[in-house]
Amino acid sequence: AVFGVEESEQLSEIDRTVQELFEEEEHLLNLHMTSIQENASLLAEEGALLQSVQGEDYDIDQYATRLGEILDQKTNLIHSLQGRLGSFRELLRKEEELSAVR
């Protein structure tokens, strides 16, 4: 088949978008796995933190400080994953639009 310049440019843009989509998918999946692993580690630490305040001799200030740090870490993990997911969804939308033009 013979393509005109416009069709060739469309195919090229689709190819670039698909390649970018594959790369973004890999980044998303890696980040998701890392996030799950970090959350599991943080959950274990939270369990230990709770156990540490079950007895009679504990430092409630240290507990509150560390809990705040853990929650900040979890929040950062979620925001990072949401950002990556948003980028991935945007590329999916772009790829669908370009494919519809074909």
mmCIF file with all atom_site columns, N, CA and C in Angstrom, residues 16-82:
data_model
loop_
_atom_site.group_PDB
_atom_site.id
_atom_site.type_symbol
_atom_site.label_atom_id
_atom_site.label_alt_id
_atom_site.label_comp_id
_atom_site.label_asym_id
_atom_site.label_entity_id
_atom_site.label_seq_id
_atom_site.pdbx_PDB_ins_code
_atom_site.Cartn_x
_atom_site.Cartn_y
_atom_site.Cartn_z
_atom_site.occupancy
_atom_site.B_iso_or_equiv
_atom_site.pdbx_formal_charge
_atom_site.auth_seq_id
_atom_site.auth_comp_id
_atom_site.auth_asym_id
_atom_site.auth_atom_id
_atom_site.pdbx_PDB_model_num
ATOM 1   N N  . ARG A 1 16 ? 4.877  5.940  17.754 1.00 0.00 ? 16 ARG A N  1
ATOM 2   C CA . ARG A 1 16 ? 5.550  6.578  18.888 1.00 0.00 ? 16 ARG A CA 1
ATOM 3   C C  . ARG A 1 16 ? 4.683  6.500  20.146 1.00 0.00 ? 16 ARG A C  1
ATOM 4   N N  . THR A 1 17 ? 3.403  6.747  19.969 1.00 0.00 ? 17 THR A N  1
ATOM 5   C CA . THR A 1 17 ? 2.483  6.714  21.108 1.00 0.00 ? 17 THR A CA 1
ATOM 6   C C  . THR A 1 17 ? 2.385  5.308  21.693 1.00 0.00 ? 17 THR A C  1
ATOM 7   N N  . VAL A 1 18 ? 2.313  4.302  20.818 1.00 0.00 ? 18 VAL A N  1
ATOM 8   C CA . VAL A 1 18 ? 2.236  2.909  21.291 1.00 0.00 ? 18 VAL A CA 1
ATOM 9   C C  . VAL A 1 18 ? 3.513  2.546  22.045 1.00 0.00 ? 18 VAL A C  1
ATOM 10  N N  . GLN A 1 19 ? 4.667  2.941  21.513 1.00 0.00 ? 19 GLN A N  1
ATOM 11  C CA . GLN A 1 19 ? 5.935  2.670  22.191 1.00 0.00 ? 19 GLN A CA 1
ATOM 12  C C  . GLN A 1 19 ? 5.972  3.363  23.553 1.00 0.00 ? 19 GLN A C  1
ATOM 13  N N  . GLU A 1 20 ? 5.536  4.608  23.586 1.00 0.00 ? 20 GLU A N  1
ATOM 14  C CA . GLU A 1 20 ? 5.489  5.363  24.837 1.00 0.00 ? 20 GLU A CA 1
ATOM 15  C C  . GLU A 1 20 ? 4.525  4.706  25.822 1.00 0.00 ? 20 GLU A C  1
ATOM 16  N N  . LEU A 1 21 ? 3.417  4.194  25.302 1.00 0.00 ? 21 LEU A N  1
ATOM 17  C CA . LEU A 1 21 ? 2.419  3.513  26.126 1.00 0.00 ? 21 LEU A CA 1
ATOM 18  C C  . LEU A 1 21 ? 3.015  2.256  26.764 1.00 0.00 ? 21 LEU A C  1
ATOM 19  N N  . PHE A 1 22 ? 3.756  1.464  25.980 1.00 0.00 ? 22 PHE A N  1
ATOM 20  C CA . PHE A 1 22 ? 4.404  0.269  26.524 1.00 0.00 ? 22 PHE A CA 1
ATOM 21  C C  . PHE A 1 22 ? 5.399  0.637  27.627 1.00 0.00 ? 22 PHE A C  1
ATOM 22  N N  . GLU A 1 23 ? 6.180  1.681  27.397 1.00 0.00 ? 23 GLU A N  1
ATOM 23  C CA . GLU A 1 23 ? 7.158  2.108  28.399 1.00 0.00 ? 23 GLU A CA 1
ATOM 24  C C  . GLU A 1 23 ? 6.465  2.603  29.662 1.00 0.00 ? 23 GLU A C  1
ATOM 25  N N  . GLU A 1 24 ? 5.407  3.368  29.478 1.00 0.00 ? 24 GLU A N  1
ATOM 26  C CA . GLU A 1 24 ? 4.662  3.897  30.628 1.00 0.00 ? 24 GLU A CA 1
ATOM 27  C C  . GLU A 1 24 ? 3.999  2.764  31.401 1.00 0.00 ? 24 GLU A C  1
ATOM 28  N N  . GLU A 1 25 ? 3.510  1.748  30.681 1.00 0.00 ? 25 GLU A N  1
ATOM 29  C CA . GLU A 1 25 ? 2.905  0.586  31.340 1.00 0.00 ? 25 GLU A CA 1
ATOM 30  C C  . GLU A 1 25 ? 3.944  -0.116 32.210 1.00 0.00 ? 25 GLU A C  1
ATOM 31  N N  . GLU A 1 26 ? 5.148  -0.279 31.689 1.00 0.00 ? 26 GLU A N  1
ATOM 32  C CA . GLU A 1 26 ? 6.216  -0.927 32.459 1.00 0.00 ? 26 GLU A CA 1
ATOM 33  C C  . GLU A 1 26 ? 6.536  -0.119 33.714 1.00 0.00 ? 26 GLU A C  1
ATOM 34  N N  . HIS A 1 27 ? 6.633  1.192  33.575 1.00 0.00 ? 27 HIS A N  1
ATOM 35  C CA . HIS A 1 27 ? 6.897  2.051  34.734 1.00 0.00 ? 27 HIS A CA 1
ATOM 36  C C  . HIS A 1 27 ? 5.766  1.945  35.760 1.00 0.00 ? 27 HIS A C  1
ATOM 37  N N  . LEU A 1 28 ? 4.526  1.940  35.279 1.00 0.00 ? 28 LEU A N  1
ATOM 38  C CA . LEU A 1 28 ? 3.365  1.839  36.170 1.00 0.00 ? 28 LEU A CA 1
ATOM 39  C C  . LEU A 1 28 ? 3.383  0.525  36.943 1.00 0.00 ? 28 LEU A C  1
ATOM 40  N N  . LEU A 1 29 ? 3.618  -0.583 36.230 1.00 0.00 ? 29 LEU A N  1
ATOM 41  C CA . LEU A 1 29 ? 3.628  -1.891 36.890 1.00 0.00 ? 29 LEU A CA 1
ATOM 42  C C  . LEU A 1 29 ? 4.769  -1.998 37.899 1.00 0.00 ? 29 LEU A C  1
ATOM 43  N N  . ASN A 1 30 ? 5.942  -1.479 37.546 1.00 0.00 ? 30 ASN A N  1
ATOM 44  C CA . ASN A 1 30 ? 7.079  -1.504 38.485 1.00 0.00 ? 30 ASN A CA 1
ATOM 45  C C  . ASN A 1 30 ? 6.796  -0.658 39.718 1.00 0.00 ? 30 ASN A C  1
ATOM 46  N N  . LEU A 1 31 ? 6.241  0.524  39.495 1.00 0.00 ? 31 LEU A N  1
ATOM 47  C CA . LEU A 1 31 ? 5.915  1.397  40.621 1.00 0.00 ? 31 LEU A CA 1
ATOM 48  C C  . LEU A 1 31 ? 4.843  0.768  41.511 1.00 0.00 ? 31 LEU A C  1
ATOM 49  N N  . HIS A 1 32 ? 3.859  0.121  40.898 1.00 0.00 ? 32 HIS A N  1
ATOM 50  C CA . HIS A 1 32 ? 2.803  -0.528 41.668 1.00 0.00 ? 32 HIS A CA 1
ATOM 51  C C  . HIS A 1 32 ? 3.393  -1.637 42.545 1.00 0.00 ? 32 HIS A C  1
ATOM 52  N N  . MET A 1 33 ? 4.276  -2.449 41.964 1.00 0.00 ? 33 MET A N  1
ATOM 53  C CA . MET A 1 33 ? 4.899  -3.534 42.731 1.00 0.00 ? 33 MET A CA 1
ATOM 54  C C  . MET A 1 33 ? 5.731  -2.966 43.881 1.00 0.00 ? 33 MET A C  1
ATOM 55  N N  . THR A 1 34 ? 6.514  -1.937 43.604 1.00 0.00 ? 34 THR A N  1
ATOM 56  C CA . THR A 1 34 ? 7.327  -1.301 44.642 1.00 0.00 ? 34 THR A CA 1
ATOM 57  C C  . THR A 1 34 ? 6.434  -0.730 45.740 1.00 0.00 ? 34 THR A C  1
ATOM 58  N N  . SER A 1 35 ? 5.335  -0.120 45.334 1.00 0.00 ? 35 SER A N  1
ATOM 59  C CA . SER A 1 35 ? 4.394  0.467  46.286 1.00 0.00 ? 35 SER A CA 1
ATOM 60  C C  . SER A 1 35 ? 3.791  -0.610 47.191 1.00 0.00 ? 35 SER A C  1
ATOM 61  N N  . ILE A 1 36 ? 3.436  -1.746 46.609 1.00 0.00 ? 36 ILE A N  1
ATOM 62  C CA . ILE A 1 36 ? 2.879  -2.856 47.401 1.00 0.00 ? 36 ILE A CA 1
ATOM 63  C C  . ILE A 1 36 ? 3.909  -3.344 48.420 1.00 0.00 ? 36 ILE A C  1
ATOM 64  N N  . GLN A 1 37 ? 5.151  -3.502 47.968 1.00 0.00 ? 37 GLN A N  1
ATOM 65  C CA . GLN A 1 37 ? 6.207  -3.970 48.866 1.00 0.00 ? 37 GLN A CA 1
ATOM 66  C C  . GLN A 1 37 ? 6.460  -2.977 49.996 1.00 0.00 ? 37 GLN A C  1
ATOM 67  N N  . GLU A 1 38 ? 6.513  -1.691 49.663 1.00 0.00 ? 38 GLU A N  1
ATOM 68  C CA . GLU A 1 38 ? 6.735  -0.673 50.701 1.00 0.00 ? 38 GLU A CA 1
ATOM 69  C C  . GLU A 1 38 ? 5.556  -0.608 51.666 1.00 0.00 ? 38 GLU A C  1
ATOM 70  N N  . ASN A 1 39 ? 4.337  -0.725 51.135 1.00 0.00 ? 39 ASN A N  1
ATOM 71  C CA . ASN A 1 39 ? 3.155  -0.723 52.006 1.00 0.00 ? 39 ASN A CA 1
ATOM 72  C C  . ASN A 1 39 ? 3.164  -1.915 52.948 1.00 0.00 ? 39 ASN A C  1
ATOM 73  N N  . ALA A 1 40 ? 3.591  -3.066 52.459 1.00 0.00 ? 40 ALA A N  1
ATOM 74  C CA . ALA A 1 40 ? 3.661  -4.259 53.311 1.00 0.00 ? 40 ALA A CA 1
ATOM 75  C C  . ALA A 1 40 ? 4.660  -4.043 54.440 1.00 0.00 ? 40 ALA A C  1
ATOM 76  N N  . SER A 1 41 ? 5.798  -3.449 54.108 1.00 0.00 ? 41 SER A N  1
ATOM 77  C CA . SER A 1 41 ? 6.815  -3.163 55.113 1.00 0.00 ? 41 SER A CA 1
ATOM 78  C C  . SER A 1 41 ? 6.289  -2.151 56.137 1.00 0.00 ? 41 SER A C  1
ATOM 79  N N  . LEU A 1 42 ? 5.622  -1.126 55.643 1.00 0.00 ? 42 LEU A N  1
ATOM 80  C CA . LEU A 1 42 ? 5.067  -0.112 56.540 1.00 0.00 ? 42 LEU A CA 1
ATOM 81  C C  . LEU A 1 42 ? 3.962  -0.699 57.430 1.00 0.00 ? 42 LEU A C  1
ATOM 82  N N  . LEU A 1 43 ? 3.170  -1.603 56.880 1.00 0.00 ? 43 LEU A N  1
ATOM 83  C CA . LEU A 1 43 ? 2.113  -2.244 57.661 1.00 0.00 ? 43 LEU A CA 1
ATOM 84  C C  . LEU A 1 43 ? 2.708  -3.068 58.806 1.00 0.00 ? 43 LEU A C  1
ATOM 85  N N  . ALA A 1 44 ? 3.785  -3.792 58.503 1.00 0.00 ? 44 ALA A N  1
ATOM 86  C CA . ALA A 1 44 ? 4.462  -4.566 59.549 1.00 0.00 ? 44 ALA A CA 1
ATOM 87  C C  . ALA A 1 44 ? 4.999  -3.626 60.637 1.00 0.00 ? 44 ALA A C  1
ATOM 88  N N  . GLU A 1 45 ? 5.561  -2.504 60.197 1.00 0.00 ? 45 GLU A N  1
ATOM 89  C CA . GLU A 1 45 ? 6.087  -1.543 61.168 1.00 0.00 ? 45 GLU A CA 1
ATOM 90  C C  . GLU A 1 45 ? 4.959  -0.947 62.014 1.00 0.00 ? 45 GLU A C  1
ATOM 91  N N  . GLU A 1 46 ? 3.819  -0.698 61.394 1.00 0.00 ? 46 GLU A N  1
ATOM 92  C CA . GLU A 1 46 ? 2.671  -0.179 62.148 1.00 0.00 ? 46 GLU A CA 1
ATOM 93  C C  . GLU A 1 46 ? 2.217  -1.177 63.207 1.00 0.00 ? 46 GLU A C  1
ATOM 94  N N  . GLY A 1 47 ? 2.209  -2.459 62.842 1.00 0.00 ? 47 GLY A N  1
ATOM 95  C CA . GLY A 1 47 ? 1.839  -3.487 63.812 1.00 0.00 ? 47 GLY A CA 1
ATOM 96  C C  . GLY A 1 47 ? 2.779  -3.496 65.003 1.00 0.00 ? 47 GLY A C  1
ATOM 97  N N  . ALA A 1 48 ? 4.077  -3.412 64.719 1.00 0.00 ? 48 ALA A N  1
ATOM 98  C CA . ALA A 1 48 ? 5.072  -3.370 65.798 1.00 0.00 ? 48 ALA A CA 1
ATOM 99  C C  . ALA A 1 48 ? 4.913  -2.098 66.621 1.00 0.00 ? 48 ALA A C  1
ATOM 100 N N  . LEU A 1 49 ? 4.606  -1.002 65.953 1.00 0.00 ? 49 LEU A N  1
ATOM 101 C CA . LEU A 1 49 ? 4.421  0.275  66.649 1.00 0.00 ? 49 LEU A CA 1
ATOM 102 C C  . LEU A 1 49 ? 3.235  0.191  67.612 1.00 0.00 ? 49 LEU A C  1
ATOM 103 N N  . LEU A 1 50 ? 2.154  -0.410 67.147 1.00 0.00 ? 50 LEU A N  1
ATOM 104 C CA . LEU A 1 50 ? 0.986  -0.581 68.021 1.00 0.00 ? 50 LEU A CA 1
ATOM 105 C C  . LEU A 1 50 ? 1.311  -1.476 69.209 1.00 0.00 ? 50 LEU A C  1
ATOM 106 N N  . GLN A 1 51 ? 2.049  -2.542 68.943 1.00 0.00 ? 51 GLN A N  1
ATOM 107 C CA . GLN A 1 51 ? 2.430  -3.446 70.046 1.00 0.00 ? 51 GLN A CA 1
ATOM 108 C C  . GLN A 1 51 ? 3.291  -2.720 71.078 1.00 0.00 ? 51 GLN A C  1
ATOM 109 N N  . SER A 1 52 ? 4.107  -1.794 70.599 1.00 0.00 ? 52 SER A N  1
ATOM 110 C CA . SER A 1 52 ? 5.013  -1.087 71.517 1.00 0.00 ? 52 SER A CA 1
ATOM 111 C C  . SER A 1 52 ? 4.271  -0.204 72.515 1.00 0.00 ? 52 SER A C  1
ATOM 112 N N  . VAL A 1 53 ? 3.048  0.176  72.210 1.00 0.00 ? 53 VAL A N  1
ATOM 113 C CA . VAL A 1 53 ? 2.288  1.030  73.137 1.00 0.00 ? 53 VAL A CA 1
ATOM 114 C C  . VAL A 1 53 ? 1.233  0.249  73.914 1.00 0.00 ? 53 VAL A C  1
ATOM 115 N N  . GLN A 1 54 ? 1.273  -1.070 73.825 1.00 0.00 ? 54 GLN A N  1
ATOM 116 C CA . GLN A 1 54 ? 0.308  -1.890 74.550 1.00 0.00 ? 54 GLN A CA 1
ATOM 117 C C  . GLN A 1 54 ? 0.695  -2.071 76.021 1.00 0.00 ? 54 GLN A C  1
ATOM 118 N N  . GLY A 1 55 ? 1.980  -1.990 76.297 1.00 0.00 ? 55 GLY A N  1
ATOM 119 C CA . GLY A 1 55 ? 2.438  -2.173 77.679 1.00 0.00 ? 55 GLY A CA 1
ATOM 120 C C  . GLY A 1 55 ? 2.237  -0.904 78.491 1.00 0.00 ? 55 GLY A C  1
ATOM 121 N N  . GLU A 1 56 ? 2.871  -0.881 79.649 1.00 0.00 ? 56 GLU A N  1
ATOM 122 C CA . GLU A 1 56 ? 2.716  0.270  80.532 1.00 0.00 ? 56 GLU A CA 1
ATOM 123 C C  . GLU A 1 56 ? 3.817  1.297  80.347 1.00 0.00 ? 56 GLU A C  1
ATOM 124 N N  . ASP A 1 57 ? 4.964  0.876  79.860 1.00 0.00 ? 57 ASP A N  1
ATOM 125 C CA . ASP A 1 57 ? 6.102  1.796  79.730 1.00 0.00 ? 57 ASP A CA 1
ATOM 126 C C  . ASP A 1 57 ? 6.358  2.070  78.251 1.00 0.00 ? 57 ASP A C  1
ATOM 127 N N  . TYR A 1 58 ? 5.787  3.146  77.745 1.00 0.00 ? 58 TYR A N  1
ATOM 128 C CA . TYR A 1 58 ? 5.978  3.498  76.335 1.00 0.00 ? 58 TYR A CA 1
ATOM 129 C C  . TYR A 1 58 ? 6.035  5.006  76.182 1.00 0.00 ? 58 TYR A C  1
ATOM 130 N N  . ASP A 1 59 ? 6.593  5.430  75.038 1.00 0.00 ? 59 ASP A N  1
ATOM 131 C CA . ASP A 1 59 ? 6.756  6.848  74.741 1.00 0.00 ? 59 ASP A CA 1
ATOM 132 C C  . ASP A 1 59 ? 5.702  7.244  73.701 1.00 0.00 ? 59 ASP A C  1
ATOM 133 N N  . ILE A 1 60 ? 4.628  7.850  74.135 1.00 0.00 ? 60 ILE A N  1
ATOM 134 C CA . ILE A 1 60 ? 3.519  8.199  73.241 1.00 0.00 ? 60 ILE A CA 1
ATOM 135 C C  . ILE A 1 60 ? 3.944  9.258  72.215 1.00 0.00 ? 60 ILE A C  1
ATOM 136 N N  . ASP A 1 61 ? 4.884  10.121 72.589 1.00 0.00 ? 61 ASP A N  1
ATOM 137 C CA . ASP A 1 61 ? 5.374  11.122 71.635 1.00 0.00 ? 61 ASP A CA 1
ATOM 138 C C  . ASP A 1 61 ? 6.114  10.448 70.479 1.00 0.00 ? 61 ASP A C  1
ATOM 139 N N  . GLN A 1 62 ? 6.946  9.472  70.822 1.00 0.00 ? 62 GLN A N  1
ATOM 140 C CA . GLN A 1 62 ? 7.680  8.727  69.795 1.00 0.00 ? 62 GLN A CA 1
ATOM 141 C C  . GLN A 1 62 ? 6.695  7.969  68.899 1.00 0.00 ? 62 GLN A C  1
ATOM 142 N N  . TYR A 1 63 ? 5.676  7.385  69.512 1.00 0.00 ? 63 TYR A N  1
ATOM 143 C CA . TYR A 1 63 ? 4.638  6.670  68.763 1.00 0.00 ? 63 TYR A CA 1
ATOM 144 C C  . TYR A 1 63 ? 3.960  7.614  67.759 1.00 0.00 ? 63 TYR A C  1
ATOM 145 N N  . ALA A 1 64 ? 3.526  8.773  68.248 1.00 0.00 ? 64 ALA A N  1
ATOM 146 C CA . ALA A 1 64 ? 2.812  9.734  67.401 1.00 0.00 ? 64 ALA A CA 1
ATOM 147 C C  . ALA A 1 64 ? 3.712  10.248 66.270 1.00 0.00 ? 64 ALA A C  1
ATOM 148 N N  . THR A 1 65 ? 4.966  10.500 66.582 1.00 0.00 ? 65 THR A N  1
ATOM 149 C CA . THR A 1 65 ? 5.914  10.987 65.568 1.00 0.00 ? 65 THR A CA 1
ATOM 150 C C  . THR A 1 65 ? 6.104  9.942  64.473 1.00 0.00 ? 65 THR A C  1
ATOM 151 N N  . ARG A 1 66 ? 6.364  8.700  64.882 1.00 0.00 ? 66 ARG A N  1
ATOM 152 C CA . ARG A 1 66 ? 6.617  7.646  63.893 1.00 0.00 ? 66 ARG A CA 1
ATOM 153 C C  . ARG A 1 66 ? 5.360  7.340  63.084 1.00 0.00 ? 66 ARG A C  1
ATOM 154 N N  . LEU A 1 67 ? 4.188  7.340  63.719 1.00 0.00 ? 67 LEU A N  1
ATOM 155 C CA . LEU A 1 67 ? 2.947  7.106  62.987 1.00 0.00 ? 67 LEU A CA 1
ATOM 156 C C  . LEU A 1 67 ? 2.746  8.191  61.934 1.00 0.00 ? 67 LEU A C  1
ATOM 157 N N  . GLY A 1 68 ? 3.024  9.429  62.286 1.00 0.00 ? 68 GLY A N  1
ATOM 158 C CA . GLY A 1 68 ? 2.924  10.519 61.317 1.00 0.00 ? 68 GLY A CA 1
ATOM 159 C C  . GLY A 1 68 ? 3.863  10.313 60.132 1.00 0.00 ? 68 GLY A C  1
ATOM 160 N N  . GLU A 1 69 ? 5.081  9.859  60.402 1.00 0.00 ? 69 GLU A N  1
ATOM 161 C CA . GLU A 1 69 ? 6.048  9.599  59.335 1.00 0.00 ? 69 GLU A CA 1
ATOM 162 C C  . GLU A 1 69 ? 5.572  8.474  58.421 1.00 0.00 ? 69 GLU A C  1
ATOM 163 N N  . ILE A 1 70 ? 5.042  7.435  59.017 1.00 0.00 ? 70 ILE A N  1
ATOM 164 C CA . ILE A 1 70 ? 4.533  6.304  58.227 1.00 0.00 ? 70 ILE A CA 1
ATOM 165 C C  . ILE A 1 70 ? 3.380  6.754  57.338 1.00 0.00 ? 70 ILE A C  1
ATOM 166 N N  . LEU A 1 71 ? 2.463  7.523  57.906 1.00 0.00 ? 71 LEU A N  1
ATOM 167 C CA . LEU A 1 71 ? 1.323  8.006  57.122 1.00 0.00 ? 71 LEU A CA 1
ATOM 168 C C  . LEU A 1 71 ? 1.774  8.916  55.986 1.00 0.00 ? 71 LEU A C  1
ATOM 169 N N  . ASP A 1 72 ? 2.798  9.735  56.237 1.00 0.00 ? 72 ASP A N  1
ATOM 170 C CA . ASP A 1 72 ? 3.354  10.579 55.168 1.00 0.00 ? 72 ASP A CA 1
ATOM 171 C C  . ASP A 1 72 ? 3.937  9.721  54.045 1.00 0.00 ? 72 ASP A C  1
ATOM 172 N N  . GLN A 1 73 ? 4.653  8.662  54.425 1.00 0.00 ? 73 GLN A N  1
ATOM 173 C CA . GLN A 1 73 ? 5.227  7.768  53.415 1.00 0.00 ? 73 GLN A CA 1
ATOM 174 C C  . GLN A 1 73 ? 4.116  7.114  52.583 1.00 0.00 ? 73 GLN A C  1
ATOM 175 N N  . LYS A 1 74 ? 3.079  6.663  53.246 1.00 0.00 ? 74 LYS A N  1
ATOM 176 C CA . LYS A 1 74 ? 1.961  6.035  52.531 1.00 0.00 ? 74 LYS A CA 1
ATOM 177 C C  . LYS A 1 74 ? 1.285  7.028  51.582 1.00 0.00 ? 74 LYS A C  1
ATOM 178 N N  . THR A 1 75 ? 1.113  8.250  52.052 1.00 0.00 ? 75 THR A N  1
ATOM 179 C CA . THR A 1 75 ? 0.506  9.291  51.227 1.00 0.00 ? 75 THR A CA 1
ATOM 180 C C  . THR A 1 75 ? 1.355  9.552  49.993 1.00 0.00 ? 75 THR A C  1
ATOM 181 N N  . ASN A 1 76 ? 2.674  9.639  50.171 1.00 0.00 ? 76 ASN A N  1
ATOM 182 C CA . ASN A 1 76 ? 3.574  9.852  49.035 1.00 0.00 ? 76 ASN A CA 1
ATOM 183 C C  . ASN A 1 76 ? 3.512  8.703  48.041 1.00 0.00 ? 76 ASN A C  1
ATOM 184 N N  . LEU A 1 77 ? 3.443  7.479  48.553 1.00 0.00 ? 77 LEU A N  1
ATOM 185 C CA . LEU A 1 77 ? 3.331  6.308  47.671 1.00 0.00 ? 77 LEU A CA 1
ATOM 186 C C  . LEU A 1 77 ? 2.051  6.383  46.839 1.00 0.00 ? 77 LEU A C  1
ATOM 187 N N  . ILE A 1 78 ? 0.966  6.721  47.477 1.00 0.00 ? 78 ILE A N  1
ATOM 188 C CA . ILE A 1 78 ? -0.323 6.808  46.786 1.00 0.00 ? 78 ILE A CA 1
ATOM 189 C C  . ILE A 1 78 ? -0.292 7.909  45.732 1.00 0.00 ? 78 ILE A C  1
ATOM 190 N N  . HIS A 1 79 ? 0.210  9.080  46.095 1.00 0.00 ? 79 HIS A N  1
ATOM 191 C CA . HIS A 1 79 ? 0.260  10.197 45.135 1.00 0.00 ? 79 HIS A CA 1
ATOM 192 C C  . HIS A 1 79 ? 1.143  9.865  43.938 1.00 0.00 ? 79 HIS A C  1
ATOM 193 N N  . SER A 1 80 ? 2.251  9.218  44.192 1.00 0.00 ? 80 SER A N  1
ATOM 194 C CA . SER A 1 80 ? 3.156  8.834  43.115 1.00 0.00 ? 80 SER A CA 1
ATOM 195 C C  . SER A 1 80 ? 2.473  7.836  42.169 1.00 0.00 ? 80 SER A C  1
ATOM 196 N N  . LEU A 1 81 ? 1.810  6.864  42.733 1.00 0.00 ? 81 LEU A N  1
ATOM 197 C CA . LEU A 1 81 ? 1.115  5.855  41.925 1.00 0.00 ? 81 LEU A CA 1
ATOM 198 C C  . LEU A 1 81 ? -0.054 6.478  41.166 1.00 0.00 ? 81 LEU A C  1
ATOM 199 N N  . GLN A 1 82 ? -0.781 7.379  41.797 1.00 0.00 ? 82 GLN A N  1
ATOM 200 C CA . GLN A 1 82 ? -1.883 8.063  41.121 1.00 0.00 ? 82 GLN A CA 1
ATOM 201 C C  . GLN A 1 82 ? -1.378 8.911  39.956 1.00 0.00 ? 82 GLN A C  1
#
